mmCIF file of C-alpha atoms in Angstrom:
data_model
loop_
_atom_site.group_PDB
_atom_site.id
_atom_site.type_symbol
_atom_site.label_atom_id
_atom_site.label_comp_id
_atom_site.label_asym_id
_atom_site.label_seq_id
_atom_site.Cartn_x
_atom_site.Cartn_y
_atom_site.Cartn_z
ATOM 1 C CA UNK A 1 -20.753 282.752 -18.656
ATOM 2 C CA UNK A 2 -19.749 284.550 -15.399
ATOM 3 C CA UNK A 3 -21.370 281.944 -12.432
ATOM 4 C CA UNK A 4 -24.992 282.341 -11.609
ATOM 5 C CA UNK A 5 -25.177 284.460 -8.089
ATOM 6 C CA UNK A 6 -29.115 283.427 -7.584
ATOM 7 C CA UNK A 7 -31.332 285.636 -4.744
ATOM 8 C CA UNK A 8 -33.713 283.833 -2.888
ATOM 9 C CA UNK A 9 -36.879 283.772 -4.928
ATOM 10 C CA UNK A 10 -35.508 284.458 -8.476
ATOM 11 C CA UNK A 11 -34.940 283.601 -11.996
ATOM 12 C CA UNK A 12 -32.462 284.622 -14.711
ATOM 13 C CA UNK A 13 -31.327 284.425 -18.179
ATOM 14 C CA UNK A 14 -27.700 284.450 -18.395
ATOM 15 C CA UNK A 15 -27.185 284.813 -21.563
ATOM 16 C CA UNK A 16 -29.794 287.961 -22.589
ATOM 17 C CA UNK A 17 -28.836 290.173 -19.656
ATOM 18 C CA UNK A 18 -26.789 290.181 -16.116
ATOM 19 C CA UNK A 19 -29.048 290.484 -12.947
ATOM 20 C CA UNK A 20 -31.624 288.382 -10.984
ATOM 21 C CA UNK A 21 -35.154 288.807 -11.476
ATOM 22 C CA UNK A 22 -36.770 288.826 -7.821
ATOM 23 C CA UNK A 23 -40.136 286.513 -8.048
ATOM 24 C CA UNK A 24 -42.447 285.864 -5.300
ATOM 25 C CA UNK A 25 -45.525 283.505 -5.892
ATOM 26 C CA UNK A 26 -47.407 285.785 -2.772
ATOM 27 C CA UNK A 27 -48.453 289.331 -4.133
ATOM 28 C CA UNK A 28 -49.914 290.196 -0.683
ATOM 29 C CA UNK A 29 -51.232 288.623 2.004
ATOM 30 C CA UNK A 30 -54.857 290.075 3.674
ATOM 31 C CA UNK A 31 -55.653 288.789 7.251
ATOM 32 C CA UNK A 32 -53.362 285.962 7.255
ATOM 33 C CA UNK A 33 -54.446 284.483 4.053
ATOM 34 C CA UNK A 34 -52.191 284.682 0.801
ATOM 35 C CA UNK A 35 -52.953 286.120 -2.634
ATOM 36 C CA UNK A 36 -51.066 284.432 -5.316
ATOM 37 C CA UNK A 37 -49.559 285.773 -8.374
ATOM 38 C CA UNK A 38 -50.875 282.999 -10.381
ATOM 39 C CA UNK A 39 -54.448 283.935 -9.431
ATOM 40 C CA UNK A 40 -54.336 287.606 -9.929
ATOM 41 C CA UNK A 41 -52.706 286.795 -13.297
ATOM 42 C CA UNK A 42 -55.033 284.911 -14.252
ATOM 43 C CA UNK A 43 -57.772 287.427 -13.392
ATOM 44 C CA UNK A 44 -56.204 290.028 -15.446
ATOM 45 C CA UNK A 45 -56.108 287.584 -18.055
ATOM 46 C CA UNK A 46 -59.769 286.606 -18.298
ATOM 47 C CA UNK A 47 -61.078 290.190 -17.314
ATOM 48 C CA UNK A 48 -59.217 291.619 -20.609
ATOM 49 C CA UNK A 49 -60.291 288.438 -22.640
ATOM 50 C CA UNK A 50 -64.157 289.557 -21.885
ATOM 51 C CA UNK A 51 -62.952 293.515 -22.307
ATOM 52 C CA UNK A 52 -61.759 292.044 -25.994
ATOM 53 C CA UNK A 53 -65.507 290.067 -26.278
ATOM 54 C CA UNK A 54 -67.803 292.607 -25.345
ATOM 55 C CA UNK A 55 -66.193 295.143 -27.896
ATOM 56 C CA UNK A 56 -66.347 292.944 -30.756
ATOM 57 C CA UNK A 57 -69.747 291.246 -30.092
ATOM 58 C CA UNK A 58 -71.534 293.043 -31.966
ATOM 59 C CA UNK A 59 -69.679 292.558 -34.949
ATOM 60 C CA UNK A 60 -71.013 288.665 -34.077
ATOM 61 C CA UNK A 61 -74.398 289.607 -33.614
ATOM 62 C CA UNK A 62 -74.287 289.122 -29.772
ATOM 63 C CA UNK A 63 -75.107 291.279 -26.665
ATOM 64 C CA UNK A 64 -72.590 292.363 -24.005
ATOM 65 C CA UNK A 65 -74.909 290.831 -21.606
ATOM 66 C CA UNK A 66 -74.681 287.332 -23.661
ATOM 67 C CA UNK A 67 -70.652 287.790 -23.351
ATOM 68 C CA UNK A 68 -70.815 288.324 -19.424
ATOM 69 C CA UNK A 69 -73.320 285.325 -18.670
ATOM 70 C CA UNK A 70 -71.145 283.171 -20.736
ATOM 71 C CA UNK A 71 -67.584 284.341 -19.067
ATOM 72 C CA UNK A 72 -69.033 284.059 -15.280
ATOM 73 C CA UNK A 73 -70.425 280.596 -15.439
ATOM 74 C CA UNK A 74 -67.651 279.444 -18.169
ATOM 75 C CA UNK A 75 -64.920 280.937 -15.684
ATOM 76 C CA UNK A 76 -66.429 278.656 -13.001
ATOM 77 C CA UNK A 77 -66.333 276.113 -13.916
ATOM 78 C CA UNK A 78 -63.220 276.650 -16.492
ATOM 79 C CA UNK A 79 -61.659 276.271 -13.030
ATOM 80 C CA UNK A 80 -62.806 273.680 -11.914
ATOM 81 C CA UNK A 81 -62.352 271.424 -15.113
ATOM 82 C CA UNK A 82 -58.556 272.663 -15.133
ATOM 83 C CA UNK A 83 -58.219 271.072 -12.184
ATOM 84 C CA UNK A 84 -60.290 268.065 -12.414
ATOM 85 C CA UNK A 85 -59.017 267.392 -15.412
ATOM 86 C CA UNK A 86 -55.261 267.489 -13.823
ATOM 87 C CA UNK A 87 -56.086 265.453 -11.058
ATOM 88 C CA UNK A 88 -57.728 262.508 -13.228
ATOM 89 C CA UNK A 89 -54.785 262.321 -15.193
ATOM 90 C CA UNK A 90 -52.572 262.156 -12.175
ATOM 91 C CA UNK A 91 -54.432 259.780 -10.067
ATOM 92 C CA UNK A 92 -54.496 257.313 -13.420
ATOM 93 C CA UNK A 93 -50.548 257.389 -13.854
ATOM 94 C CA UNK A 94 -49.256 254.767 -11.597
ATOM 95 C CA UNK A 95 -46.227 256.368 -11.816
ATOM 96 C CA UNK A 96 -47.385 259.228 -9.049
ATOM 97 C CA UNK A 97 -47.729 257.303 -5.804
ATOM 98 C CA UNK A 98 -49.578 260.173 -4.299
ATOM 99 C CA UNK A 99 -52.673 259.885 -5.329
ATOM 100 C CA UNK A 100 -55.497 263.074 -5.024
ATOM 101 C CA UNK A 101 -59.034 262.714 -2.733
ATOM 102 C CA UNK A 102 -61.673 264.855 -2.463
ATOM 103 C CA UNK A 103 -60.119 266.678 0.055
ATOM 104 C CA UNK A 104 -56.571 267.438 -1.238
ATOM 105 C CA UNK A 105 -58.804 267.966 -4.402
ATOM 106 C CA UNK A 106 -59.227 271.661 -3.307
ATOM 107 C CA UNK A 107 -57.327 272.096 -0.148
ATOM 108 C CA UNK A 108 -53.745 271.629 -2.443
ATOM 109 C CA UNK A 109 -54.476 273.883 -5.025
ATOM 110 C CA UNK A 110 -52.337 276.481 -4.386
ATOM 111 C CA UNK A 111 -49.623 274.251 -5.125
ATOM 112 C CA UNK A 112 -50.540 274.014 -8.673
ATOM 113 C CA UNK A 113 -51.995 271.221 -10.570
ATOM 114 C CA UNK A 114 -54.114 273.072 -13.344
ATOM 115 C CA UNK A 115 -54.678 271.135 -16.684
ATOM 116 C CA UNK A 116 -55.347 273.978 -19.794
ATOM 117 C CA UNK A 117 -57.680 271.474 -21.691
ATOM 118 C CA UNK A 118 -59.736 270.569 -18.613
ATOM 119 C CA UNK A 119 -60.176 274.415 -18.621
ATOM 120 C CA UNK A 120 -61.136 275.282 -22.383
ATOM 121 C CA UNK A 121 -63.776 271.811 -22.248
ATOM 122 C CA UNK A 122 -65.381 272.877 -18.721
ATOM 123 C CA UNK A 123 -65.713 276.480 -19.769
ATOM 124 C CA UNK A 124 -66.943 275.866 -23.533
ATOM 125 C CA UNK A 125 -69.458 272.828 -21.734
ATOM 126 C CA UNK A 126 -70.899 275.695 -19.276
ATOM 127 C CA UNK A 127 -70.595 278.418 -22.085
ATOM 128 C CA UNK A 128 -73.042 276.316 -24.446
ATOM 129 C CA UNK A 129 -75.535 275.448 -21.559
ATOM 130 C CA UNK A 130 -75.730 279.356 -21.054
ATOM 131 C CA UNK A 131 -76.604 280.358 -24.640
ATOM 132 C CA UNK A 132 -78.954 277.045 -24.661
ATOM 133 C CA UNK A 133 -80.847 278.156 -21.464
ATOM 134 C CA UNK A 134 -80.875 282.254 -22.932
ATOM 135 C CA UNK A 135 -81.693 281.175 -26.333
ATOM 136 C CA UNK A 136 -78.189 282.661 -27.493
ATOM 137 C CA UNK A 137 -76.414 281.609 -30.883
ATOM 138 C CA UNK A 138 -73.603 279.309 -29.532
ATOM 139 C CA UNK A 139 -71.443 279.491 -32.255
ATOM 140 C CA UNK A 140 -71.325 283.389 -32.376
ATOM 141 C CA UNK A 141 -69.916 282.935 -28.920
ATOM 142 C CA UNK A 142 -67.245 280.231 -29.350
ATOM 143 C CA UNK A 143 -66.216 282.138 -32.443
ATOM 144 C CA UNK A 144 -65.595 284.683 -29.889
ATOM 145 C CA UNK A 145 -64.719 282.700 -27.034
ATOM 146 C CA UNK A 146 -61.760 281.248 -29.345
ATOM 147 C CA UNK A 147 -60.303 284.771 -29.742
ATOM 148 C CA UNK A 148 -60.860 285.091 -25.831
ATOM 149 C CA UNK A 149 -58.903 282.007 -24.898
ATOM 150 C CA UNK A 150 -55.978 283.400 -26.236
ATOM 151 C CA UNK A 151 -55.685 285.804 -24.537
ATOM 152 C CA UNK A 152 -55.975 284.507 -21.624
ATOM 153 C CA UNK A 153 -53.488 282.102 -21.826
ATOM 154 C CA UNK A 154 -51.183 283.950 -23.189
ATOM 155 C CA UNK A 155 -51.215 286.493 -20.276
ATOM 156 C CA UNK A 156 -51.891 283.528 -17.738
ATOM 157 C CA UNK A 157 -48.798 281.487 -18.719
ATOM 158 C CA UNK A 158 -47.141 284.558 -16.949
ATOM 159 C CA UNK A 159 -48.392 282.691 -13.537
ATOM 160 C CA UNK A 160 -46.081 279.522 -14.377
ATOM 161 C CA UNK A 161 -42.979 282.338 -14.569
ATOM 162 C CA UNK A 162 -43.579 283.504 -11.370
ATOM 163 C CA UNK A 163 -43.854 280.339 -10.036
ATOM 164 C CA UNK A 164 -41.015 278.893 -11.633
ATOM 165 C CA UNK A 165 -42.955 275.796 -13.268
ATOM 166 C CA UNK A 166 -44.036 274.880 -16.867
ATOM 167 C CA UNK A 167 -40.421 275.031 -17.958
ATOM 168 C CA UNK A 168 -38.829 272.908 -20.355
ATOM 169 C CA UNK A 169 -36.143 270.429 -20.262
ATOM 170 C CA UNK A 170 -32.629 271.160 -19.421
ATOM 171 C CA UNK A 171 -30.647 272.679 -22.559
ATOM 172 C CA UNK A 172 -26.880 273.237 -23.232
ATOM 173 C CA UNK A 173 -25.718 276.409 -21.510
ATOM 174 C CA UNK A 174 -25.321 278.416 -24.520
ATOM 175 C CA UNK A 175 -29.210 278.667 -25.543
ATOM 176 C CA UNK A 176 -29.750 282.438 -25.661
ATOM 177 C CA UNK A 177 -32.898 282.928 -23.899
ATOM 178 C CA UNK A 178 -32.452 279.760 -21.644
ATOM 179 C CA UNK A 179 -33.661 280.467 -17.924
ATOM 180 C CA UNK A 180 -32.908 279.364 -14.230
ATOM 181 C CA UNK A 181 -34.382 279.784 -10.704
ATOM 182 C CA UNK A 182 -33.992 279.548 -7.719
ATOM 183 C CA UNK A 183 -36.709 276.316 -7.824
ATOM 184 C CA UNK A 184 -35.748 275.732 -10.960
ATOM 185 C CA UNK A 185 -32.079 274.500 -10.418
ATOM 186 C CA UNK A 186 -33.722 272.313 -7.699
ATOM 187 C CA UNK A 187 -34.839 269.620 -9.740
ATOM 188 C CA UNK A 188 -33.659 266.400 -10.254
ATOM 189 C CA UNK A 189 -33.295 267.334 -14.637
ATOM 190 C CA UNK A 190 -31.741 269.781 -13.746
ATOM 191 C CA UNK A 191 -29.702 268.765 -11.219
ATOM 192 C CA UNK A 192 -28.501 265.994 -13.503
ATOM 193 C CA UNK A 193 -27.979 267.712 -16.547
ATOM 194 C CA UNK A 194 -26.001 270.448 -14.044
ATOM 195 C CA UNK A 195 -23.416 268.035 -13.148
ATOM 196 C CA UNK A 196 -22.686 266.924 -16.990
ATOM 197 C CA UNK A 197 -21.900 270.458 -17.730
ATOM 198 C CA UNK A 198 -18.158 271.531 -18.382
ATOM 199 C CA UNK A 199 -17.046 273.957 -15.609
ATOM 200 C CA UNK A 200 -18.311 277.271 -15.737
ATOM 201 C CA UNK A 201 -21.470 276.108 -17.837
ATOM 202 C CA UNK A 202 -24.646 276.609 -16.475
ATOM 203 C CA UNK A 203 -27.770 273.657 -17.352
ATOM 204 C CA UNK A 204 -30.677 276.009 -18.618
ATOM 205 C CA UNK A 205 -34.331 274.958 -19.306
ATOM 206 C CA UNK A 206 -36.580 276.277 -22.137
ATOM 207 C CA UNK A 207 -39.017 279.259 -20.969
ATOM 208 C CA UNK A 208 -41.788 276.843 -22.127
ATOM 209 C CA UNK A 209 -44.376 279.947 -20.816
ATOM 210 C CA UNK A 210 -42.945 282.352 -22.838
ATOM 211 C CA UNK A 211 -43.497 280.233 -25.835
ATOM 212 C CA UNK A 212 -46.330 279.471 -25.090
ATOM 213 C CA UNK A 213 -47.060 283.102 -24.392
ATOM 214 C CA UNK A 214 -45.822 284.301 -27.661
ATOM 215 C CA UNK A 215 -47.880 281.943 -29.413
ATOM 216 C CA UNK A 216 -50.742 282.383 -28.298
ATOM 217 C CA UNK A 217 -50.351 286.553 -28.750
ATOM 218 C CA UNK A 218 -49.151 285.343 -32.370
ATOM 219 C CA UNK A 219 -52.725 283.212 -32.728
ATOM 220 C CA UNK A 220 -54.704 286.546 -31.798
ATOM 221 C CA UNK A 221 -53.127 288.897 -34.227
ATOM 222 C CA UNK A 222 -53.750 286.268 -37.017
ATOM 223 C CA UNK A 223 -57.324 285.677 -35.899
ATOM 224 C CA UNK A 224 -58.304 289.181 -35.599
ATOM 225 C CA UNK A 225 -56.231 290.919 -38.674
ATOM 226 C CA UNK A 226 -56.977 288.365 -41.342
ATOM 227 C CA UNK A 227 -59.212 285.069 -40.709
ATOM 228 C CA UNK A 228 -62.207 287.149 -38.910
ATOM 229 C CA UNK A 229 -62.042 289.035 -42.608
ATOM 230 C CA UNK A 230 -62.447 285.934 -44.652
ATOM 231 C CA UNK A 231 -64.521 284.041 -42.200
ATOM 232 C CA UNK A 232 -67.561 282.433 -44.089
ATOM 233 C CA UNK A 233 -69.092 280.540 -41.579
ATOM 234 C CA UNK A 234 -70.454 280.503 -37.506
ATOM 235 C CA UNK A 235 -67.843 278.528 -35.379
ATOM 236 C CA UNK A 236 -65.034 278.792 -37.886
ATOM 237 C CA UNK A 237 -62.482 281.301 -35.831
ATOM 238 C CA UNK A 238 -63.255 278.758 -33.083
ATOM 239 C CA UNK A 239 -62.312 275.726 -35.641
ATOM 240 C CA UNK A 240 -58.490 278.213 -36.197
ATOM 241 C CA UNK A 241 -58.228 279.137 -32.407
ATOM 242 C CA UNK A 242 -58.110 274.718 -32.022
ATOM 243 C CA UNK A 243 -55.935 274.457 -34.767
ATOM 244 C CA UNK A 244 -53.605 276.715 -33.794
ATOM 245 C CA UNK A 245 -53.468 276.194 -30.430
ATOM 246 C CA UNK A 246 -53.642 272.825 -30.401
ATOM 247 C CA UNK A 247 -50.530 272.704 -33.229
ATOM 248 C CA UNK A 248 -48.168 275.410 -31.048
ATOM 249 C CA UNK A 249 -49.124 273.245 -27.716
ATOM 250 C CA UNK A 250 -48.404 269.789 -28.993
ATOM 251 C CA UNK A 251 -45.012 270.859 -30.015
ATOM 252 C CA UNK A 252 -44.198 272.982 -26.695
ATOM 253 C CA UNK A 253 -45.239 270.273 -24.662
ATOM 254 C CA UNK A 254 -42.597 267.913 -26.176
ATOM 255 C CA UNK A 255 -40.190 270.362 -24.075
ATOM 256 C CA UNK A 256 -41.515 270.313 -20.919
ATOM 257 C CA UNK A 257 -40.702 268.000 -18.197
ATOM 258 C CA UNK A 258 -43.699 268.291 -15.836
ATOM 259 C CA UNK A 259 -46.421 266.559 -18.701
ATOM 260 C CA UNK A 260 -49.385 264.635 -18.078
ATOM 261 C CA UNK A 261 -49.224 261.398 -18.922
ATOM 262 C CA UNK A 262 -51.604 258.843 -20.483
ATOM 263 C CA UNK A 263 -51.514 255.702 -17.401
ATOM 264 C CA UNK A 264 -47.841 254.529 -17.745
ATOM 265 C CA UNK A 265 -47.498 254.798 -21.349
ATOM 266 C CA UNK A 266 -44.929 257.254 -21.652
ATOM 267 C CA UNK A 267 -47.358 259.581 -24.033
ATOM 268 C CA UNK A 268 -47.982 263.005 -23.068
ATOM 269 C CA UNK A 269 -52.127 264.045 -22.584
ATOM 270 C CA UNK A 270 -51.730 267.238 -24.383
ATOM 271 C CA UNK A 271 -49.534 266.221 -27.059
ATOM 272 C CA UNK A 272 -51.994 264.094 -27.852
ATOM 273 C CA UNK A 273 -55.070 266.145 -27.669
ATOM 274 C CA UNK A 274 -53.386 269.275 -28.856
ATOM 275 C CA UNK A 275 -52.601 267.463 -32.412
ATOM 276 C CA UNK A 276 -55.695 265.366 -32.377
ATOM 277 C CA UNK A 277 -57.774 268.310 -31.484
ATOM 278 C CA UNK A 278 -55.943 270.292 -34.522
ATOM 279 C CA UNK A 279 -56.336 267.772 -37.105
ATOM 280 C CA UNK A 280 -59.901 267.370 -36.032
ATOM 281 C CA UNK A 281 -60.606 270.541 -36.039
ATOM 282 C CA UNK A 282 -59.056 271.316 -39.667
ATOM 283 C CA UNK A 283 -61.102 268.675 -41.166
ATOM 284 C CA UNK A 284 -64.043 270.255 -40.126
ATOM 285 C CA UNK A 285 -62.997 273.325 -41.575
ATOM 286 C CA UNK A 286 -62.111 271.626 -45.245
ATOM 287 C CA UNK A 287 -65.662 269.892 -44.578
ATOM 288 C CA UNK A 288 -67.782 273.108 -43.782
ATOM 289 C CA UNK A 289 -65.697 275.321 -46.509
ATOM 290 C CA UNK A 290 -66.675 272.746 -49.143
ATOM 291 C CA UNK A 291 -69.942 272.191 -48.267
ATOM 292 C CA UNK A 292 -70.650 276.211 -48.624
ATOM 293 C CA UNK A 293 -69.696 276.277 -52.041
ATOM 294 C CA UNK A 294 -72.982 274.313 -52.844
ATOM 295 C CA UNK A 295 -75.120 275.880 -50.595
ATOM 296 C CA UNK A 296 -75.688 279.233 -51.570
ATOM 297 C CA UNK A 297 -78.583 280.818 -49.210
ATOM 298 C CA UNK A 298 -76.228 280.085 -45.866
ATOM 299 C CA UNK A 299 -76.099 283.272 -43.942
ATOM 300 C CA UNK A 300 -74.185 283.714 -40.647
ATOM 301 C CA UNK A 301 -76.152 284.432 -37.633
ATOM 302 C CA UNK A 302 -74.840 288.099 -37.742
ATOM 303 C CA UNK A 303 -76.586 288.694 -41.251
ATOM 304 C CA UNK A 304 -79.901 287.179 -40.325
ATOM 305 C CA UNK A 305 -82.993 289.090 -39.851
ATOM 306 C CA UNK A 306 -83.496 287.852 -35.962
ATOM 307 C CA UNK A 307 -80.167 288.507 -35.264
ATOM 308 C CA UNK A 308 -80.405 292.382 -36.463
ATOM 309 C CA UNK A 309 -84.156 292.734 -34.695
ATOM 310 C CA UNK A 310 -82.084 291.195 -31.592
ATOM 311 C CA UNK A 311 -79.347 293.523 -31.240
ATOM 312 C CA UNK A 312 -82.407 296.795 -32.338
ATOM 313 C CA UNK A 313 -84.052 295.162 -29.069
ATOM 314 C CA UNK A 314 -81.014 294.977 -26.905
ATOM 315 C CA UNK A 315 -79.711 298.672 -27.616
ATOM 316 C CA UNK A 316 -83.055 300.254 -26.970
ATOM 317 C CA UNK A 317 -82.803 298.484 -23.761
ATOM 318 C CA UNK A 318 -79.405 299.769 -23.155
ATOM 319 C CA UNK A 319 -80.265 303.515 -24.028
ATOM 320 C CA UNK A 320 -83.880 303.334 -21.957
ATOM 321 C CA UNK A 321 -81.383 302.542 -18.704
ATOM 322 C CA UNK A 322 -79.108 304.767 -19.259
ATOM 323 C CA UNK A 323 -81.775 307.856 -19.679
ATOM 324 C CA UNK A 324 -83.894 305.748 -16.573
ATOM 325 C CA UNK A 325 -80.476 306.642 -14.527
ATOM 326 C CA UNK A 326 -79.832 309.880 -15.454
ATOM 327 C CA UNK A 327 -83.749 310.775 -14.707
ATOM 328 C CA UNK A 328 -83.399 309.143 -11.290
ATOM 329 C CA UNK A 329 -79.876 310.916 -10.783
ATOM 330 C CA UNK A 330 -81.844 314.313 -11.762
ATOM 331 C CA UNK A 331 -84.267 313.579 -9.264
ATOM 332 C CA UNK A 332 -82.268 313.176 -6.484
ATOM 333 C CA UNK A 333 -80.569 316.108 -6.914
ATOM 334 C CA UNK A 334 -83.532 318.072 -7.517
ATOM 335 C CA UNK A 335 -84.539 316.768 -3.625
ATOM 336 C CA UNK A 336 -81.156 318.142 -2.139
ATOM 337 C CA UNK A 337 -81.939 321.322 -3.830
ATOM 338 C CA UNK A 338 -85.526 321.234 -2.741
ATOM 339 C CA UNK A 339 -86.412 322.374 -6.099
ATOM 340 C CA UNK A 340 -88.972 320.930 -8.793
ATOM 341 C CA UNK A 341 -87.455 318.147 -11.048
ATOM 342 C CA UNK A 342 -87.715 317.575 -14.918
ATOM 343 C CA UNK A 343 -90.763 315.912 -16.114
ATOM 344 C CA UNK A 344 -91.527 314.466 -19.434
ATOM 345 C CA UNK A 345 -95.136 316.048 -18.396
ATOM 346 C CA UNK A 346 -93.479 319.984 -19.139
ATOM 347 C CA UNK A 347 -92.422 318.414 -23.126
ATOM 348 C CA UNK A 348 -95.570 317.071 -24.067
ATOM 349 C CA UNK A 349 -97.325 320.812 -22.899
ATOM 350 C CA UNK A 350 -94.849 322.932 -24.611
ATOM 351 C CA UNK A 351 -95.697 320.264 -27.845
ATOM 352 C CA UNK A 352 -99.137 321.668 -27.409
#
């Protein structure tokens, strides 16, 4: 292996290709205020997730407006939940001498400190509340939300790449996809591993962000192309999402060096939550599958008469809004040209 020549703010995959990949957490500044790539990438993931869900909403008997409302409040609650979850478990660990307070909860967020499970919990709870207030069926929204989460998480992990964080433990220098970087190489675990390496070799780390991104992408394909075709009850796809992500996160978390721990027990929070939630949801899938075999009258929400009437009403309102906007545009154009605007009474006269 050739010696690494790291640029200021760069990442390398020396066993895959030579050369550095320049990275800078700050994308640009506006009036002295820094806009971070992490935030932009998270926003991109959220936008694509919403687009995907709106395109698929009709297949689940919900409207695009339902998706937008849930995404808006769920996104805000998810962000706060991710921060709160991280701060709580950080402060509960006696080994962490630095403790967050109410002020630093907000002021230090640009330095990192978001936990995805907190985001999922916050987003789901807010989504359920919005559904109840708008009288929207919860389970179909959760089915869409599960696939949306996979999109957002799969893309969002690349924010960790830019920040050189959420990587795994040091490995032998011959790991084909091992990575290092200007920030990564300064972590105590990596420095210690480097000192133990033979001359000419470098301590590389697992790119855990990449593992999780690929795992989420594979889960999305599995749910979209296979599991959604054999879905038998509402909420099933969301359970599959929790199972899939929980198993993957449980194993990937075991490689990471920046895990949150349960107090001073040495148990990783995300591993416990991941494996426990996956097992619980697997039990639920089996339970409901068995129960449905006995219940021959069950219908998914999208197949009910109530859903059909609601969707038809929504589609008519969308058509009316488009026709109204078109008529207003024609009236404004007519005013500019000083000619009579088209009127619905003209059509009635022609009909007479």
